[in-house]
PDB file of C-alpha atoms in Angstrom:
ATOM      1  CA  UNK A 870       0.082   0.211   0.048  1.00  0.00           C
ATOM      2  CA  UNK A 871       1.178   3.432   0.108  1.00  0.00           C
ATOM      3  CA  UNK A 872       1.702   5.185   3.136  1.00  0.00           C
ATOM      4  CA  UNK A 873       3.971   8.213   4.506  1.00  0.00           C
ATOM      5  CA  UNK A 874       4.881   8.543   8.456  1.00  0.00           C
ATOM      6  CA  UNK A 875       6.379  11.520   9.846  1.00  0.00           C
ATOM      7  CA  UNK A 876       6.177  12.598  13.351  1.00  0.00           C
ATOM      8  CA  UNK A 877       3.766  15.522  14.116  1.00  0.00           C
ATOM      9  CA  UNK A 878       5.868  17.972  15.744  1.00  0.00           C
ATOM     10  CA  UNK A 879       9.429  19.497  16.446  1.00  0.00           C
ATOM     11  CA  UNK A 880      10.777  22.088  18.168  1.00  0.00           C
ATOM     12  CA  UNK A 881      14.217  23.515  18.361  1.00  0.00           C
ATOM     13  CA  UNK A 882      16.016  26.730  19.325  1.00  0.00           C
ATOM     14  CA  UNK A 883      16.960  29.337  16.610  1.00  0.00           C
ATOM     15  CA  UNK A 884      20.632  28.355  15.731  1.00  0.00           C
ATOM     16  CA  UNK A 885      20.262  24.913  16.313  1.00  0.00           C
ATOM     17  CA  UNK A 886      19.779  22.083  13.511  1.00  0.00           C
ATOM     18  CA  UNK A 887      16.638  20.656  12.984  1.00  0.00           C
ATOM     19  CA  UNK A 888      15.998  17.009  11.624  1.00  0.00           C
ATOM     20  CA  UNK A 889      12.949  15.997  10.308  1.00  0.00           C
ATOM     21  CA  UNK A 890      12.349  12.376   9.521  1.00  0.00           C
ATOM     22  CA  UNK A 891       9.865  10.318   7.140  1.00  0.00           C
ATOM     23  CA  UNK A 892       9.546   6.594   6.287  1.00  0.00           C
ATOM     24  CA  UNK A 893       7.606   5.529   3.051  1.00  0.00           C
ATOM     25  CA  UNK A 894       6.370   1.893   2.066  1.00  0.00           C
ATOM     26  CA  UNK A 895       6.751   2.291  -1.961  1.00  0.00           C
ATOM     27  CA  UNK A 896      10.138   1.255  -2.702  1.00  0.00           C
ATOM     28  CA  UNK A 897       9.565   1.837  -6.324  1.00  0.00           C
ATOM     29  CA  UNK A 898       9.284   5.556  -6.287  1.00  0.00           C
ATOM     30  CA  UNK A 899      11.816   7.105  -8.240  1.00  0.00           C
ATOM     31  CA  UNK A 900      11.451  10.791  -6.461  1.00  0.00           C
ATOM     32  CA  UNK A 901      11.111  11.884  -3.175  1.00  0.00           C
ATOM     33  CA  UNK A 902      10.371  15.407  -2.053  1.00  0.00           C
ATOM     34  CA  UNK A 903      10.050  17.897   0.674  1.00  0.00           C
ATOM     35  CA  UNK A 904       7.555  20.250   0.644  1.00  0.00           C
ATOM     36  CA  UNK A 905       7.038  23.630   3.172  1.00  0.00           C
ATOM     37  CA  UNK A 906       3.604  24.837   4.217  1.00  0.00           C
ATOM     38  CA  UNK A 907       3.421  28.335   5.972  1.00  0.00           C
ATOM     39  CA  UNK A 908       0.362  29.040   7.990  1.00  0.00           C
ATOM     40  CA  UNK A 909      -2.444  30.015   5.229  1.00  0.00           C
ATOM     41  CA  UNK A 910      -0.220  29.417   2.163  1.00  0.00           C
ATOM     42  CA  UNK A 911       0.386  26.954  -0.731  1.00  0.00           C
ATOM     43  CA  UNK A 912       2.873  23.933  -0.818  1.00  0.00           C
ATOM     44  CA  UNK A 913       6.524  25.357  -1.404  1.00  0.00           C
ATOM     45  CA  UNK A 914       8.734  22.645  -3.328  1.00  0.00           C
ATOM     46  CA  UNK A 915      11.930  23.018  -0.848  1.00  0.00           C
ATOM     47  CA  UNK A 916      14.273  19.984  -2.538  1.00  0.00           C
ATOM     48  CA  UNK A 917      13.936  16.786  -3.930  1.00  0.00           C
ATOM     49  CA  UNK A 918      15.834  13.619  -4.161  1.00  0.00           C
ATOM     50  CA  UNK A 919      16.551  10.908  -6.755  1.00  0.00           C
ATOM     51  CA  UNK A 920      16.070   7.768  -5.221  1.00  0.00           C
ATOM     52  CA  UNK A 921      19.568   6.385  -6.554  1.00  0.00           C
ATOM     53  CA  UNK A 922      20.880   9.227  -4.575  1.00  0.00           C
ATOM     54  CA  UNK A 923      21.743   8.963  -0.956  1.00  0.00           C
ATOM     55  CA  UNK A 924      22.451  12.462   0.265  1.00  0.00           C
ATOM     56  CA  UNK A 925      21.611  15.872  -1.378  1.00  0.00           C
ATOM     57  CA  UNK A 926      22.952  19.180  -0.011  1.00  0.00           C
ATOM     58  CA  UNK A 927      21.400  22.406  -0.753  1.00  0.00           C
ATOM     59  CA  UNK A 928      22.304  25.627   1.152  1.00  0.00           C
ATOM     60  CA  UNK A 929      21.031  24.962   4.572  1.00  0.00           C
ATOM     61  CA  UNK A 930      19.130  21.703   3.553  1.00  0.00           C
ATOM     62  CA  UNK A 931      20.371  18.501   3.604  1.00  0.00           C
ATOM     63  CA  UNK A 932      18.533  15.629   2.278  1.00  0.00           C
ATOM     64  CA  UNK A 933      19.359  11.924   3.229  1.00  0.00           C
ATOM     65  CA  UNK A 934      18.033   8.781   1.570  1.00  0.00           C
ATOM     66  CA  UNK A 935      18.277   5.190   3.240  1.00  0.00           C
ATOM     67  CA  UNK A 936      16.444   3.277   0.564  1.00  0.00           C
ATOM     68  CA  UNK A 937      17.129   0.064   2.304  1.00  0.00           C
ATOM     69  CA  UNK A 938      15.049   1.442   5.503  1.00  0.00           C
ATOM     70  CA  UNK A 939      12.782   3.362   3.232  1.00  0.00           C
ATOM     71  CA  UNK A 940      13.896   6.488   5.425  1.00  0.00           C
ATOM     72  CA  UNK A 941      13.912   9.986   4.344  1.00  0.00           C
ATOM     73  CA  UNK A 942      15.130  12.744   6.481  1.00  0.00           C
ATOM     74  CA  UNK A 943      15.358  16.507   6.182  1.00  0.00           C
ATOM     75  CA  UNK A 944      18.158  18.582   8.055  1.00  0.00           C
ATOM     76  CA  UNK A 945      18.037  22.322   8.394  1.00  0.00           C
ATOM     77  CA  UNK A 946      21.100  23.691   9.523  1.00  0.00           C
ATOM     78  CA  UNK A 947      21.234  27.161  11.765  1.00  0.00           C
ATOM     79  CA  UNK A 948      17.107  27.112  11.757  1.00  0.00           C
ATOM     80  CA  UNK A 949      15.725  30.506  12.110  1.00  0.00           C
ATOM     81  CA  UNK A 950      12.580  31.619  13.014  1.00  0.00           C
ATOM     82  CA  UNK A 951      11.404  32.014   9.314  1.00  0.00           C
ATOM     83  CA  UNK A 952      11.868  28.408   9.373  1.00  0.00           C
ATOM     84  CA  UNK A 953       8.779  27.531  11.443  1.00  0.00           C
ATOM     85  CA  UNK A 954       6.119  26.148   9.354  1.00  0.00           C
ATOM     86  CA  UNK A 955       4.494  22.346   8.624  1.00  0.00           C
ATOM     87  CA  UNK A 956       7.053  20.396   6.462  1.00  0.00           C
ATOM     88  CA  UNK A 957       5.812  17.283   4.227  1.00  0.00           C
ATOM     89  CA  UNK A 958       7.505  14.535   2.884  1.00  0.00           C
ATOM     90  CA  UNK A 959       6.252  13.266  -0.003  1.00  0.00           C
ATOM     91  CA  UNK A 960       6.783  10.658  -3.157  1.00  0.00           C
ATOM     92  CA  UNK A 961       5.706  10.298  -6.613  1.00  0.00           C
ATOM     93  CA  UNK A 962       3.970   7.311  -7.315  1.00  0.00           C
ATOM     94  CA  UNK A 963       3.555   7.061 -11.076  1.00  0.00           C
ATOM     95  CA  UNK A 964       2.643  10.796 -11.350  1.00  0.00           C
ATOM     96  CA  UNK A 965       0.824  11.510  -8.493  1.00  0.00           C
ATOM     97  CA  UNK A 966       2.166  12.405  -5.150  1.00  0.00           C
ATOM     98  CA  UNK A 967       1.486  10.413  -1.994  1.00  0.00           C
ATOM     99  CA  UNK A 968       2.152  12.810   1.266  1.00  0.00           C
ATOM    100  CA  UNK A 969       2.748  12.356   4.704  1.00  0.00           C
ATOM    101  CA  UNK A 970       0.853  14.296   7.286  1.00  0.00           C
ATOM    102  CA  UNK A 971       3.326  17.247   8.212  1.00  0.00           C
ATOM    103  CA  UNK A 972       5.846  18.048  10.663  1.00  0.00           C
ATOM    104  CA  UNK A 973       4.868  20.894  12.368  1.00  0.00           C
ATOM    105  CA  UNK A 974       8.480  22.556  13.250  1.00  0.00           C
ATOM    106  CA  UNK A 975       8.504  25.254  15.857  1.00  0.00           C
ATOM    107  CA  UNK A 976      11.415  27.487  15.986  1.00  0.00           C
ATOM    108  CA  UNK A 977      11.988  29.215  19.541  1.00  0.00           C
ATOM    109  CA  UNK A 978      14.029  32.771  19.866  1.00  0.00           C
TER     110      UNK A 978
ATOM    111  CA  UNK B 695       9.407  33.406 -11.273  1.00  0.00           C
ATOM    112  CA  UNK B 696       6.585  31.712 -12.827  1.00  0.00           C
ATOM    113  CA  UNK B 697       4.037  30.533 -10.339  1.00  0.00           C
ATOM    114  CA  UNK B 698       0.882  28.645 -10.157  1.00  0.00           C
ATOM    115  CA  UNK B 699      -2.391  31.187  -9.091  1.00  0.00           C
ATOM    116  CA  UNK B 700      -5.704  29.924  -8.275  1.00  0.00           C
ATOM    117  CA  UNK B 701      -8.939  31.943  -7.659  1.00  0.00           C
ATOM    118  CA  UNK B 702     -10.739  32.274  -5.526  1.00  0.00           C
ATOM    119  CA  UNK B 703      -8.541  32.242  -2.467  1.00  0.00           C
ATOM    120  CA  UNK B 704     -11.579  31.297  -0.103  1.00  0.00           C
ATOM    121  CA  UNK B 705     -15.188  30.131  -1.569  1.00  0.00           C
ATOM    122  CA  UNK B 706     -17.853  29.779   0.922  1.00  0.00           C
ATOM    123  CA  UNK B 707     -20.831  27.561  -0.534  1.00  0.00           C
ATOM    124  CA  UNK B 708     -24.090  26.039   0.471  1.00  0.00           C
ATOM    125  CA  UNK B 709     -24.875  22.430   0.767  1.00  0.00           C
ATOM    126  CA  UNK B 710     -25.931  21.137  -2.770  1.00  0.00           C
ATOM    127  CA  UNK B 711     -24.420  24.275  -4.544  1.00  0.00           C
ATOM    128  CA  UNK B 712     -22.055  23.841  -7.958  1.00  0.00           C
ATOM    129  CA  UNK B 713     -18.746  25.416  -7.455  1.00  0.00           C
ATOM    130  CA  UNK B 714     -15.980  25.882  -9.542  1.00  0.00           C
ATOM    131  CA  UNK B 715     -12.184  26.559  -8.839  1.00  0.00           C
ATOM    132  CA  UNK B 716      -9.966  28.038 -10.876  1.00  0.00           C
ATOM    133  CA  UNK B 717      -6.348  27.645 -11.659  1.00  0.00           C
ATOM    134  CA  UNK B 718      -3.676  28.825 -13.849  1.00  0.00           C
ATOM    135  CA  UNK B 719      -0.758  26.428 -14.178  1.00  0.00           C
ATOM    136  CA  UNK B 720       2.736  27.273 -15.061  1.00  0.00           C
ATOM    137  CA  UNK B 721       3.015  27.973 -18.963  1.00  0.00           C
ATOM    138  CA  UNK B 722       4.943  25.575 -20.434  1.00  0.00           C
ATOM    139  CA  UNK B 723       3.873  22.575 -17.942  1.00  0.00           C
ATOM    140  CA  UNK B 724       2.050  19.444 -19.556  1.00  0.00           C
ATOM    141  CA  UNK B 725       0.526  17.985 -16.693  1.00  0.00           C
ATOM    142  CA  UNK B 726      -1.960  19.326 -14.260  1.00  0.00           C
ATOM    143  CA  UNK B 727      -3.437  18.348 -10.649  1.00  0.00           C
ATOM    144  CA  UNK B 728      -5.709  18.761  -8.060  1.00  0.00           C
ATOM    145  CA  UNK B 729      -5.078  17.780  -4.309  1.00  0.00           C
ATOM    146  CA  UNK B 730      -7.192  18.762  -1.106  1.00  0.00           C
ATOM    147  CA  UNK B 731      -6.499  19.015   2.351  1.00  0.00           C
ATOM    148  CA  UNK B 732      -9.279  18.453   4.708  1.00  0.00           C
ATOM    149  CA  UNK B 733      -8.265  20.753   7.936  1.00  0.00           C
ATOM    150  CA  UNK B 734      -5.760  18.895   9.957  1.00  0.00           C
ATOM    151  CA  UNK B 735      -5.231  15.991   7.505  1.00  0.00           C
ATOM    152  CA  UNK B 736      -2.962  14.973   4.884  1.00  0.00           C
ATOM    153  CA  UNK B 737      -2.902  16.442   1.671  1.00  0.00           C
ATOM    154  CA  UNK B 738      -4.629  14.006  -0.768  1.00  0.00           C
ATOM    155  CA  UNK B 739      -4.451  13.361  -4.423  1.00  0.00           C
ATOM    156  CA  UNK B 740      -7.538  13.682  -6.270  1.00  0.00           C
ATOM    157  CA  UNK B 741      -6.972  13.874 -10.094  1.00  0.00           C
ATOM    158  CA  UNK B 742      -4.238  14.235 -12.699  1.00  0.00           C
ATOM    159  CA  UNK B 743      -5.056  15.755 -16.481  1.00  0.00           C
ATOM    160  CA  UNK B 744      -3.060  15.727 -19.398  1.00  0.00           C
ATOM    161  CA  UNK B 745      -3.766  15.916 -23.225  1.00  0.00           C
ATOM    162  CA  UNK B 746      -6.920  17.354 -22.262  1.00  0.00           C
ATOM    163  CA  UNK B 747      -7.957  14.176 -20.416  1.00  0.00           C
ATOM    164  CA  UNK B 748      -7.810  12.565 -16.957  1.00  0.00           C
ATOM    165  CA  UNK B 749      -4.750  10.463 -16.536  1.00  0.00           C
ATOM    166  CA  UNK B 750      -5.370   9.160 -12.998  1.00  0.00           C
ATOM    167  CA  UNK B 751      -7.905   9.857 -10.409  1.00  0.00           C
ATOM    168  CA  UNK B 752      -8.328   8.850  -6.672  1.00  0.00           C
ATOM    169  CA  UNK B 753     -11.506   7.290  -5.239  1.00  0.00           C
ATOM    170  CA  UNK B 754     -12.419  10.425  -3.998  1.00  0.00           C
ATOM    171  CA  UNK B 755     -13.071  12.001  -7.378  1.00  0.00           C
ATOM    172  CA  UNK B 756     -16.563  10.760  -7.887  1.00  0.00           C
ATOM    173  CA  UNK B 757     -19.211  11.566 -10.106  1.00  0.00           C
ATOM    174  CA  UNK B 758     -19.697  14.839  -8.289  1.00  0.00           C
ATOM    175  CA  UNK B 759     -16.215  16.030  -9.738  1.00  0.00           C
ATOM    176  CA  UNK B 760     -15.083  17.002 -12.711  1.00  0.00           C
ATOM    177  CA  UNK B 761     -11.963  18.681 -14.462  1.00  0.00           C
ATOM    178  CA  UNK B 762     -11.635  20.874 -17.700  1.00  0.00           C
ATOM    179  CA  UNK B 763      -9.096  22.618 -19.597  1.00  0.00           C
ATOM    180  CA  UNK B 764     -11.533  25.168 -21.161  1.00  0.00           C
ATOM    181  CA  UNK B 765      -9.029  27.419 -22.613  1.00  0.00           C
ATOM    182  CA  UNK B 766      -5.189  27.501 -23.195  1.00  0.00           C
ATOM    183  CA  UNK B 767      -4.469  28.687 -19.790  1.00  0.00           C
ATOM    184  CA  UNK B 768      -7.304  27.747 -17.326  1.00  0.00           C
ATOM    185  CA  UNK B 769      -7.645  24.290 -15.187  1.00  0.00           C
ATOM    186  CA  UNK B 770     -10.793  23.932 -13.545  1.00  0.00           C
ATOM    187  CA  UNK B 771     -12.391  21.954 -10.807  1.00  0.00           C
ATOM    188  CA  UNK B 772     -15.755  21.609 -10.445  1.00  0.00           C
ATOM    189  CA  UNK B 773     -17.802  20.164  -7.695  1.00  0.00           C
ATOM    190  CA  UNK B 774     -21.492  19.962  -8.754  1.00  0.00           C
ATOM    191  CA  UNK B 775     -23.486  19.636  -5.772  1.00  0.00           C
ATOM    192  CA  UNK B 776     -21.120  20.099  -2.556  1.00  0.00           C
ATOM    193  CA  UNK B 777     -21.388  18.369   0.626  1.00  0.00           C
ATOM    194  CA  UNK B 778     -20.063  19.414   3.923  1.00  0.00           C
ATOM    195  CA  UNK B 779     -17.405  17.011   3.988  1.00  0.00           C
ATOM    196  CA  UNK B 780     -16.302  18.755   0.430  1.00  0.00           C
ATOM    197  CA  UNK B 781     -14.758  21.426   3.060  1.00  0.00           C
ATOM    198  CA  UNK B 782     -11.149  21.793   2.515  1.00  0.00           C
ATOM    199  CA  UNK B 783      -8.273  23.401   1.116  1.00  0.00           C
ATOM    200  CA  UNK B 784      -8.006  22.689  -2.883  1.00  0.00           C
ATOM    201  CA  UNK B 785      -4.484  22.743  -4.420  1.00  0.00           C
ATOM    202  CA  UNK B 786      -3.748  22.638  -7.925  1.00  0.00           C
ATOM    203  CA  UNK B 787      -0.443  21.466  -9.489  1.00  0.00           C
ATOM    204  CA  UNK B 788       1.279  21.542 -12.549  1.00  0.00           C
ATOM    205  CA  UNK B 789       4.533  19.817 -13.964  1.00  0.00           C
ATOM    206  CA  UNK B 790       6.603  19.539 -16.908  1.00  0.00           C
ATOM    207  CA  UNK B 791       6.369  16.098 -17.512  1.00  0.00           C
ATOM    208  CA  UNK B 792       4.805  12.925 -15.308  1.00  0.00           C
ATOM    209  CA  UNK B 793       7.586  11.598 -13.147  1.00  0.00           C
ATOM    210  CA  UNK B 794      10.662  13.038 -13.839  1.00  0.00           C
ATOM    211  CA  UNK B 795      10.203  16.716 -12.636  1.00  0.00           C
ATOM    212  CA  UNK B 796       8.791  18.448  -9.536  1.00  0.00           C
ATOM    213  CA  UNK B 797       5.219  19.047  -9.288  1.00  0.00           C
ATOM    214  CA  UNK B 798       4.541  23.307  -8.261  1.00  0.00           C
ATOM    215  CA  UNK B 799       1.499  23.875  -6.141  1.00  0.00           C
ATOM    216  CA  UNK B 800      -0.540  27.296  -6.145  1.00  0.00           C
ATOM    217  CA  UNK B 801      -1.714  28.970  -2.855  1.00  0.00           C
ATOM    218  CA  UNK B 802      -4.892  26.693  -2.520  1.00  0.00           C
ATOM    219  CA  UNK B 803      -8.679  27.468  -2.317  1.00  0.00           C
ATOM    220  CA  UNK B 804     -10.220  27.304   0.962  1.00  0.00           C
ATOM    221  CA  UNK B 805     -13.595  25.714   0.166  1.00  0.00           C
ATOM    222  CA  UNK B 806     -15.979  26.147   3.072  1.00  0.00           C
ATOM    223  CA  UNK B 807     -19.481  24.117   2.745  1.00  0.00           C
ATOM    224  CA  UNK B 808     -22.420  25.323   4.943  1.00  0.00           C
TER     225      UNK B 808
END
């Protein structure tokens, strides 16, 4: 079946690193994504990783993929208050995106 | 930077009424999607559309729903007879191709059915 699991909440202090984790069930997915949703706003594509990679770095963002364990993580270095949002993990299944329930990141000054 | 736009941002309607949600995808994109997010729940796929026809639809997308690309720029979602449980945020997305490129989302339309 198709399922993506994420923890619901994460709270960090400004300047710390945040790590948001995700597990998924579909091993055939080719792309995995991280989207960010700020309050009242749409889904902003943050970054993505191709399934034959195990790491991708993009400025403060690092995506790690463990395909064997079907585990994806997003690390945000030097987390800022502007990073407070809900972060969704998703994978592409034949064109449609399957989303996790989102992790609400709260950054305290 | 090109973006997906949606109108209206908020729509309030009475149960049983028809609503049309509108989207303008990114101009060179060929694949179009609708998703919905009921408050506090996951974002769920509704339908994908390519070459003027539905490519795939979920079990949520029943006979009450339809999609159309009435001209070269708009992509619409119609709900024929709204129910209370249709209240949700509806997101339109578009992509250059099906699997090998990212999907860009619009800001969403919040539909409230009373």
